[in-house]
Short mmCIF file of C-alpha atoms in Angstrom, two decimals:
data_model
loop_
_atom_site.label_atom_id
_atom_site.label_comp_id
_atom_site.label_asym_id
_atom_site.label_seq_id
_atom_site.Cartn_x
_atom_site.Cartn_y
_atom_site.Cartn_z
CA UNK A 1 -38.56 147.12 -46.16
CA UNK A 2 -37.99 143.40 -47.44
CA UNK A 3 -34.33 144.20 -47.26
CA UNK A 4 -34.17 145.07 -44.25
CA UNK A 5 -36.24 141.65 -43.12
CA UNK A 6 -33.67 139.45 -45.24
CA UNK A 7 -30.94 141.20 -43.43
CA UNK A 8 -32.31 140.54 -39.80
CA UNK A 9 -33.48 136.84 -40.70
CA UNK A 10 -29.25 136.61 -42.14
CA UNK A 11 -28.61 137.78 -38.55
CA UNK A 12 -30.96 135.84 -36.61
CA UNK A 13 -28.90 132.62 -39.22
CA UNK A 14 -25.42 133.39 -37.96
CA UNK A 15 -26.57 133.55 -34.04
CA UNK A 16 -28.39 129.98 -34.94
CA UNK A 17 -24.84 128.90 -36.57
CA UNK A 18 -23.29 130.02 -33.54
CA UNK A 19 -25.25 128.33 -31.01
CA UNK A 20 -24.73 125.24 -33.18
CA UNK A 21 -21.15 125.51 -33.06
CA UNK A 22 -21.44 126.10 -29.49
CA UNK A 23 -22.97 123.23 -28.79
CA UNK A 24 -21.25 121.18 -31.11
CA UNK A 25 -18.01 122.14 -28.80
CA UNK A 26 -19.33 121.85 -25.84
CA UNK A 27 -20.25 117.52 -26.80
CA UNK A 28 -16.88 117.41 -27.18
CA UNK A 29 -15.25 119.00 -24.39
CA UNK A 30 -18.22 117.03 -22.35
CA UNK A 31 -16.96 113.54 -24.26
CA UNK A 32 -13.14 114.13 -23.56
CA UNK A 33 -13.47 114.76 -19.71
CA UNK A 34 -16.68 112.08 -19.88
CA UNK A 35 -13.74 109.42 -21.19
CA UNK A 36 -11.05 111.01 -18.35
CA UNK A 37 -13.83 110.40 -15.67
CA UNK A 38 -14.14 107.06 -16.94
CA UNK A 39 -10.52 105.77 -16.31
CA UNK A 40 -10.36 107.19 -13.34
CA UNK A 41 -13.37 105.44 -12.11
CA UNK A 42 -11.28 102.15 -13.12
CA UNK A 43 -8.18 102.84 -12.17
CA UNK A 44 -8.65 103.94 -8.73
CA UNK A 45 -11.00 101.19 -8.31
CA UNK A 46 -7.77 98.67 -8.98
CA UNK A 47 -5.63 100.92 -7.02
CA UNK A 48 -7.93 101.18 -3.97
CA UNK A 49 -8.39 97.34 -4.23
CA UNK A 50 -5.13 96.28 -4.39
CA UNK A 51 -4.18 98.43 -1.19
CA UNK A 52 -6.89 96.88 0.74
CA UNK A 53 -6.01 93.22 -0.25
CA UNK A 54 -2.44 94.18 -0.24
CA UNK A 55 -2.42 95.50 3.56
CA UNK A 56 -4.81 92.89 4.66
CA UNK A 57 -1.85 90.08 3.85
CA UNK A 58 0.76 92.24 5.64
CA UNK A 59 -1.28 92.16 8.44
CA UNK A 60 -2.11 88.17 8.58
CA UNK A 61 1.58 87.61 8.35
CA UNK A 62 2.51 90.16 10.55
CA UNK A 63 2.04 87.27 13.82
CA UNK A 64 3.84 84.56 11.57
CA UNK A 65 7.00 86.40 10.73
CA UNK A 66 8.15 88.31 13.73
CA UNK A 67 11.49 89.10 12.35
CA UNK A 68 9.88 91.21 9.63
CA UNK A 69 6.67 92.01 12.48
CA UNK A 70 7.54 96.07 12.66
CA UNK A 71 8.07 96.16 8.82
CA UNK A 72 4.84 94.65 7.98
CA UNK A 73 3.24 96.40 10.56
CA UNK A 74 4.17 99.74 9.21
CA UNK A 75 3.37 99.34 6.22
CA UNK A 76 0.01 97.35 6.33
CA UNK A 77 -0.49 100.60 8.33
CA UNK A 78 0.01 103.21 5.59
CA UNK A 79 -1.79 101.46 3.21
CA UNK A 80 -4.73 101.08 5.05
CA UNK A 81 -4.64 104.90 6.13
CA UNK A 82 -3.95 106.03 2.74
CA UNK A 83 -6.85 103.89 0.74
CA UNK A 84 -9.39 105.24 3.60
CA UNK A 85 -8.23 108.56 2.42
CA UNK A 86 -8.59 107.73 -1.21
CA UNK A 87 -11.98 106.09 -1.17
CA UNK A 88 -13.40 109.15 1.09
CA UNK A 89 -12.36 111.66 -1.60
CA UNK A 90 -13.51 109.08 -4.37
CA UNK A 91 -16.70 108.74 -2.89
CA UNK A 92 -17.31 112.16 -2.58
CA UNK A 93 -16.89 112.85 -6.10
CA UNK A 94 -17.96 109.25 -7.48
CA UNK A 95 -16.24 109.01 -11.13
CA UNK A 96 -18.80 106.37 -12.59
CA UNK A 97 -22.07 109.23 -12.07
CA UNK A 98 -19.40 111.73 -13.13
CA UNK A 99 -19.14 109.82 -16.50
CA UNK A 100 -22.73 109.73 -16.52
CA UNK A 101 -23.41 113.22 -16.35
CA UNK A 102 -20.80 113.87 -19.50
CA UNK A 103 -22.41 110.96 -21.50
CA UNK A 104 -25.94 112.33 -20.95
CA UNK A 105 -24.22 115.92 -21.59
CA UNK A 106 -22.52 114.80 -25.21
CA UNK A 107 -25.85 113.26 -26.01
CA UNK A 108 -28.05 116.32 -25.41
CA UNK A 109 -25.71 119.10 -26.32
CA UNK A 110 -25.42 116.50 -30.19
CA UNK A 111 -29.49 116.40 -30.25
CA UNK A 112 -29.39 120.69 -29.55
CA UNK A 113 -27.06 120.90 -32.49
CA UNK A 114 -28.83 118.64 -34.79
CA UNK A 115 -32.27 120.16 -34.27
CA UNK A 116 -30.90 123.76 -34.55
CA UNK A 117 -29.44 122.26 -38.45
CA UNK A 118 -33.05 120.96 -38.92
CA UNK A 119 -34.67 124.01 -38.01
CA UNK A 120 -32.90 126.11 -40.40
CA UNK A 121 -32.92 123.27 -43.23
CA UNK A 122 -36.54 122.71 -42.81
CA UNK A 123 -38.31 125.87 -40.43
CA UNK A 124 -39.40 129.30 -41.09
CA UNK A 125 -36.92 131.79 -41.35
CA UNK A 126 -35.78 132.40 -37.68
CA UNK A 127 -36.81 135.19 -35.62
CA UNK A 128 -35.09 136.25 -32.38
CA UNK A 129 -37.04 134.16 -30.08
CA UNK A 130 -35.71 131.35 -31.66
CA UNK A 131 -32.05 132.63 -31.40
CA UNK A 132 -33.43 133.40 -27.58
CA UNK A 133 -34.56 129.98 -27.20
CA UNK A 134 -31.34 128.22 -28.93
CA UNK A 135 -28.93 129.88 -26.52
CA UNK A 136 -31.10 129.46 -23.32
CA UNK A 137 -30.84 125.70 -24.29
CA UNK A 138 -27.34 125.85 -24.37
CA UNK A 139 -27.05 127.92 -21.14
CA UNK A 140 -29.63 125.24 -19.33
CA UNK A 141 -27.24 122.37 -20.37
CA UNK A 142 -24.38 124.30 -19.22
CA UNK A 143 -26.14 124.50 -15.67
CA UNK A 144 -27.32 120.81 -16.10
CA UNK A 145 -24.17 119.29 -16.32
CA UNK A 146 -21.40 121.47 -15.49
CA UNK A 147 -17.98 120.92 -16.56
CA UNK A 148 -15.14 121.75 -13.48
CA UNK A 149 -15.31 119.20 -10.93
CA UNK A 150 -14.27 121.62 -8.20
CA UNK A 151 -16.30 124.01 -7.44
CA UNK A 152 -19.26 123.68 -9.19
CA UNK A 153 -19.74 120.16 -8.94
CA UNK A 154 -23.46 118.56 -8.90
CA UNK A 155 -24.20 117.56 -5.47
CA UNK A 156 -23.73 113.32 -5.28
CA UNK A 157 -26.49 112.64 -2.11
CA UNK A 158 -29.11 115.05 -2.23
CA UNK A 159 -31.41 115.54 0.29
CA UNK A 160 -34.21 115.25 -2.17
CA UNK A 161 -33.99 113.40 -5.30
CA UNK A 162 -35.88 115.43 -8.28
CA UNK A 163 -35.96 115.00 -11.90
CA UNK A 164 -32.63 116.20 -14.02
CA UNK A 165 -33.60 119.24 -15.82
CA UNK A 166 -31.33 120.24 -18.73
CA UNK A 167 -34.04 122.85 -20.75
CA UNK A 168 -35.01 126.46 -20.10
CA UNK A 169 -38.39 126.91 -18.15
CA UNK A 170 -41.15 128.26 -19.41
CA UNK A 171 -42.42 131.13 -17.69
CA UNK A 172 -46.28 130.13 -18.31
CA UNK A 173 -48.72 129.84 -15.27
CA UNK A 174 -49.69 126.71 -16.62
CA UNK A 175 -51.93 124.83 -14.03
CA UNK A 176 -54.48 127.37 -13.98
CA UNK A 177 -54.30 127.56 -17.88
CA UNK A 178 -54.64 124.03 -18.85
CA UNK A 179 -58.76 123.87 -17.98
CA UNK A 180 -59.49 127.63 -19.49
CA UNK A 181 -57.29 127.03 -22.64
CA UNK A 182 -58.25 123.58 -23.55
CA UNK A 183 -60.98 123.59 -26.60
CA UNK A 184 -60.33 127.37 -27.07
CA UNK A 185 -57.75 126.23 -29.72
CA UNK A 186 -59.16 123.04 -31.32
CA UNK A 187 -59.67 122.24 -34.66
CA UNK A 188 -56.79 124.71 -35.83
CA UNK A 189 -52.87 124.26 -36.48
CA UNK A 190 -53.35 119.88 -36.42
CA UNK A 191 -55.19 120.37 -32.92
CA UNK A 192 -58.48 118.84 -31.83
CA UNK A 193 -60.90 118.58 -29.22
CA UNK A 194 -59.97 114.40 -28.67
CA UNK A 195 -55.93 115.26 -29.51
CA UNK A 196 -56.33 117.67 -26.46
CA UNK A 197 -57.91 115.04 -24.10
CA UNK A 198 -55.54 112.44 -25.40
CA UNK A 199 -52.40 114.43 -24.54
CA UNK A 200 -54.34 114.93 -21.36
CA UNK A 201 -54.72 111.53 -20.51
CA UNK A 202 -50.96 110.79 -21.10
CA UNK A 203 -49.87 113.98 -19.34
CA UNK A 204 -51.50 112.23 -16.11
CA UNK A 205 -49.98 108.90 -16.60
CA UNK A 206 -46.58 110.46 -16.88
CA UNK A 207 -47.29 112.49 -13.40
CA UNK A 208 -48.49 109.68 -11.58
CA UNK A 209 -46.72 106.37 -12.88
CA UNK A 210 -43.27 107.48 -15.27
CA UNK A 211 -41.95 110.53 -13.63
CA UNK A 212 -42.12 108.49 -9.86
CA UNK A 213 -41.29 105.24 -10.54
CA UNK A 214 -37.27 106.90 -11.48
CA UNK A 215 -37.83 109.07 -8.23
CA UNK A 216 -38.50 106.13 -6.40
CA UNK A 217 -35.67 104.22 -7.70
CA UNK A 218 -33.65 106.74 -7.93
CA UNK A 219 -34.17 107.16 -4.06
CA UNK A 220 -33.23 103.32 -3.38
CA UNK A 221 -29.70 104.03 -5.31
CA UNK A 222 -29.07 106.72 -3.46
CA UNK A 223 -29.59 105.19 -0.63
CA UNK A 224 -27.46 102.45 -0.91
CA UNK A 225 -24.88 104.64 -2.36
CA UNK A 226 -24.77 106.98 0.58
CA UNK A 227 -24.39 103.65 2.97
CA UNK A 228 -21.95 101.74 0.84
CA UNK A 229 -20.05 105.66 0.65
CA UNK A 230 -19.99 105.63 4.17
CA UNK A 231 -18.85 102.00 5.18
CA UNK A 232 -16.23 102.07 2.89
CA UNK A 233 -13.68 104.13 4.00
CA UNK A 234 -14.73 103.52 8.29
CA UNK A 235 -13.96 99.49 7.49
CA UNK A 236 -10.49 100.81 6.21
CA UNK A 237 -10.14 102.85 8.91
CA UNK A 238 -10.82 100.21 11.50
CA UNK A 239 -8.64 97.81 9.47
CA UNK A 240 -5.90 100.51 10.43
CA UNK A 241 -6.30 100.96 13.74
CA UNK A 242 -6.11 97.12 13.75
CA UNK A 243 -3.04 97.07 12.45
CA UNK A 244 -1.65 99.53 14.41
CA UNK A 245 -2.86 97.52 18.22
CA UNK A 246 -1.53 94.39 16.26
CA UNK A 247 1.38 92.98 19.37
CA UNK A 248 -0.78 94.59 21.93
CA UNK A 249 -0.14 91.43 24.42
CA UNK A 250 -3.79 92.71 26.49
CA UNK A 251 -6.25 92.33 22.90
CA UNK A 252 -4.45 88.95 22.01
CA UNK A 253 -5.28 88.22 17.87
CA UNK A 254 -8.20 90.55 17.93
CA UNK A 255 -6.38 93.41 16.31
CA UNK A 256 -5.19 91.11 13.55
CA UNK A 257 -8.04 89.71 13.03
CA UNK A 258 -9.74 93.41 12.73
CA UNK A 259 -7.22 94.70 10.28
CA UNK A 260 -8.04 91.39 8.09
CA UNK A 261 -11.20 91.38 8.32
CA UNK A 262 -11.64 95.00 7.67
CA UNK A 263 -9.48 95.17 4.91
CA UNK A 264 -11.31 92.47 3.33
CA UNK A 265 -14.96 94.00 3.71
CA UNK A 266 -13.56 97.51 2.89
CA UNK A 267 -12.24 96.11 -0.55
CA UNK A 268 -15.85 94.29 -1.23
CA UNK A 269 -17.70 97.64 -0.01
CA UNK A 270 -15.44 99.40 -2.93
CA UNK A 271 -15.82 97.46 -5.70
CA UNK A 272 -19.58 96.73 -5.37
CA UNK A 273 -19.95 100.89 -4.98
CA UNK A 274 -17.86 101.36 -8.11
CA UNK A 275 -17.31 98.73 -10.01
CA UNK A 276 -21.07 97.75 -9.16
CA UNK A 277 -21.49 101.89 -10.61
CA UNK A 278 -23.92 102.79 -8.04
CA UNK A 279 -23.70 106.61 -8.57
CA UNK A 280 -24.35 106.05 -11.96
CA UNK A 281 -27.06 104.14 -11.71
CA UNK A 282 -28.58 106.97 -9.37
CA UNK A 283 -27.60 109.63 -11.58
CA UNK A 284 -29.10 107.62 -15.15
CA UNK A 285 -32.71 107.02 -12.86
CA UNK A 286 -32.53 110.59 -12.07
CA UNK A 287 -32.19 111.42 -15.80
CA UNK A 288 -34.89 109.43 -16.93
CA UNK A 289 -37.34 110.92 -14.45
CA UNK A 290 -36.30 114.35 -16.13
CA UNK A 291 -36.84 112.81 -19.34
CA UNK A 292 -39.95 112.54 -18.53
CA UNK A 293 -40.63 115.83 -16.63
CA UNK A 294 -39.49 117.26 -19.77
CA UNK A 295 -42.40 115.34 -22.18
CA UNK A 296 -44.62 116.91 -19.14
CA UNK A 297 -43.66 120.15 -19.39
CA UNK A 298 -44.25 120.25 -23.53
CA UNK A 299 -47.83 118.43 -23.21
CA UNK A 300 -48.39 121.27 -20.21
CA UNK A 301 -46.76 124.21 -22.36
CA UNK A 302 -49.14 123.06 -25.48
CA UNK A 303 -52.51 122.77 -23.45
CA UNK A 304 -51.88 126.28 -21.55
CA UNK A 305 -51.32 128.05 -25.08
CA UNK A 306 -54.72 129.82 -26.34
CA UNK A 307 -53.58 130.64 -29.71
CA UNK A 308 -53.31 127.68 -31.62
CA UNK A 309 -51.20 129.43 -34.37
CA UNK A 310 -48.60 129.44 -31.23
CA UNK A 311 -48.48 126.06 -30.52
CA UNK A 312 -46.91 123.54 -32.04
CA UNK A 313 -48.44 121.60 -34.75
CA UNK A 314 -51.03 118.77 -33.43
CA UNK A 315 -50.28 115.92 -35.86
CA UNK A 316 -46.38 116.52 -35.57
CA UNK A 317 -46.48 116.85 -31.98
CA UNK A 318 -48.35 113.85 -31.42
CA UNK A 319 -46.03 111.91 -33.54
CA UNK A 320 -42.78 113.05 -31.72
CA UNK A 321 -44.75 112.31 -28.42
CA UNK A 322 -45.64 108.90 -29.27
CA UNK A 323 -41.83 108.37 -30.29
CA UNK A 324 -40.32 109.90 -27.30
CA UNK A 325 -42.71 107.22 -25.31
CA UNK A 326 -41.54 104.55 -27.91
CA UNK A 327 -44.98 103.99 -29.27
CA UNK A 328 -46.88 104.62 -32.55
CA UNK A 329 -49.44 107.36 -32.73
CA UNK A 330 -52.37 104.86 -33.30
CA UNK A 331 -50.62 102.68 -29.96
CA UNK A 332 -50.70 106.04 -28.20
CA UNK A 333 -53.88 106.88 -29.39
CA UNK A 334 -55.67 103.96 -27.62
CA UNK A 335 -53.34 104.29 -24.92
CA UNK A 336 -55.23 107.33 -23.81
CA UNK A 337 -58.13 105.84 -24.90
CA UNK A 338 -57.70 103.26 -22.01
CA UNK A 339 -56.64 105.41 -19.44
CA UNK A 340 -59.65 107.67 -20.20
CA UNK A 341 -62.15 104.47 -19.66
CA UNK A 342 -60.63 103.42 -16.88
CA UNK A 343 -61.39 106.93 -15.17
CA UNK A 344 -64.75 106.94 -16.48
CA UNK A 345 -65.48 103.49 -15.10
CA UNK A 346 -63.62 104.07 -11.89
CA UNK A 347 -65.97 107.86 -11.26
CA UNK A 348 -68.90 105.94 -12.16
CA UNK A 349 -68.26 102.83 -9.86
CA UNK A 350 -67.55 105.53 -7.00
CA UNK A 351 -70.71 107.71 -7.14
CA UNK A 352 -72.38 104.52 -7.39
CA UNK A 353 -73.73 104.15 -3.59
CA UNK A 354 -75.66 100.70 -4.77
CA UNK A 355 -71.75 99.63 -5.54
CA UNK A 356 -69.68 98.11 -3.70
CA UNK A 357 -65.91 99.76 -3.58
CA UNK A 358 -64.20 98.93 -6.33
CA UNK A 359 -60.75 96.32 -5.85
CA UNK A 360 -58.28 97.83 -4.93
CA UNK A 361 -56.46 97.19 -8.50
CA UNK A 362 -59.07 98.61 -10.59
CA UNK A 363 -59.43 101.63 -8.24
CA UNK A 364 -55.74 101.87 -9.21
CA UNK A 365 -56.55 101.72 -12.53
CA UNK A 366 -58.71 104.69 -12.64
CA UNK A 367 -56.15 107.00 -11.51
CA UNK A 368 -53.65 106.16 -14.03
CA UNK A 369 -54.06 103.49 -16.41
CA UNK A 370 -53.91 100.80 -14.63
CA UNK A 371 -50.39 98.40 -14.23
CA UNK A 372 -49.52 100.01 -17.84
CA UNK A 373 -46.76 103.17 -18.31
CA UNK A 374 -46.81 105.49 -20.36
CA UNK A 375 -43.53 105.09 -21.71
CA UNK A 376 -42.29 102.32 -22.83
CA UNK A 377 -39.15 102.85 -24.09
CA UNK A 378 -37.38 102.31 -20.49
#
């Protein structure tokens, strides 16, 4: 009988190892095309930018050299056309939230593999939910942040901006647990009655203040790198057919002065949208709001479990909570503390009809904590 239990916890090892070495692989794979990505966020940026500049001289000299006027012409022309080209098919892909994606990728797929070591240096002997559990992570990452640029590529404007998730979900109905299980499995396995309303308290300060201040951000960037996508290549464009109307006796120096100008603005537009990073600036706020969806999801997964023996442990999950949010456990501790007041005070100020309504700030305050995060490591 024993045997037989050393030889399936040896099994359940060797899948652990191999989801390890999985992940371990796929960092680097991720950090080798992350690095590609890179450069070619650079270099096209130069390219693009020195065809702009390059075509908007030829076509400034084009009226003060009419020997060489067809010549210039021509070829101010074929820049122009080609870099609109180029900076549509850049745009669409955007190398600098590429690069993003694969340095977010290395970084989670090196945390899987390091907590998969830990949990065989320093965990109970594995079972196969945790082999389950090891490769669904991998598998979620794999979704997360995939690897071929054609097809399969993350979508660059979304119609809705939502949180990143790279983890498996859990298949809990975890609203309607939360109020039913809470207390049922205090004072066991680290957990409390106060550690409960604590992680409570910071579960609705991430909701309401941590998790939408990066979707609102995240919406701004993405907004201004849909526009700046947009204007790009349509001011080369125009700078183009500029060029080509440049001679036209019936516009006069309004053509040259279009394929100039346009040049000019569509070289600005494309080095404030990538060398300015937009995309990956969009796709970093988009990752921190799952960061934070994910610390949600844990407190949620936690307070919905009845068993306590099933959850995790109280004291160590606290700790890694209050780390995650870049806080001690005795900072995150009062945290909650604070939030909690300012609810109480805020309920009690509302039934109050002898009141008057509360300012508009502390009102605020009630309903999440006030001006104060919960996180405050970004």
């Amino acid at each position: 009988m024993s045997s037989n239990v050393v030889d399936g916890s040896g099994a359940y090892v060797r899948h652990l190892y191999a989801a390890a070495e999985a992940a371990a692989d796929r960092a680097e794979m991720h950090a080798i095309i992350g690095q590609q990505r890179d450069n070619w966020n650079h270099l096209l940026l130069s390219s693009i930018n020195s065809m702009n500049l390059s075509a908007a001289v030829m076509a400034g000299v084009c009226a003060a050299r009419p020997e060489q006027f067809l010549a210039f012409k021509v070829s101010a022309a074929l820049l122009y056309a080609a870099a609109a080209a180029m900076m549509a098919a850049v745009n669409t892909v955007q190398p600098s939230q590429l690069a993003e994606e694969q340095r977010s990728a290395v970084r989670l797929f090196r945390q899987l593999e390091r907590s998969v070591y830990t949990e065989l240096a320093v965990g109970d002997p594995p079972e196969e939910d945790d082999v389950k559990e090891a490769i669904a992570r991998v598998l979620a990452l794999d979704r997360a942040y995939p690897l071929s640029l054609m097809p399969g590529m993350l979508d660059k404007f979304p119609k809705k901006v939502e949180p990143t998730t790279w983890w498996p979900r859990i298949n809990r109905r975890r609203e309607k647990q939360l109020e039913t299980a809470t207390g049922e499995a205090a004072g066991a396995n680290g957990w409390s009655k106060e550690l409960e309303e604590e992680m409570k308290g910071v579960l609705q300060v991430l909701r309401k203040k941590d998790e939408e201040q990066y979707i609102t951000v995240g919406k701004l960037a993405l907004g201004v790198s849909r526009a700046l996508a947009v204007s790009g290549p349509v001011f080369a464009g125009l700078a183009a057919i500029g060029v080509a109307l440049i001679g036209s006796p019936a516009l006069g120096p309004w053509p040259g002065l279009v394929a100039a100008v346009g040049g000019a603005l569509a070289a600005v537009t494309n080095a404030a949208e990538h060398g300015g990073q937009v995309g990956m600036l969009f796709e970093l706020f988009r990752n921190l709001a799952g960061y934070y969806r994910q610390l949600e999801e844990a407190i949620e997964a936690n307070l919905a479990e009845r068993d306590a023996a099933r959850r995790d442990n109280g004291e160590l999950f606290e700790t890694q909570m209050a780390l995650r949010l870049g806080r001690s456990p005795t900072e995150l501790k009062e945290f909650a503390a604070h939030v909690r007041t300012a609810k109480e005070t805020s309920s009690s100020s509302l039934l109050s009809s002898s009141s008057p309504p509360p300012p508009r700030g502390e009102e605020e305050e009630g309903n999440g904590g006030g001006e104060e995060f919960a996180g405050k490591l970004f």
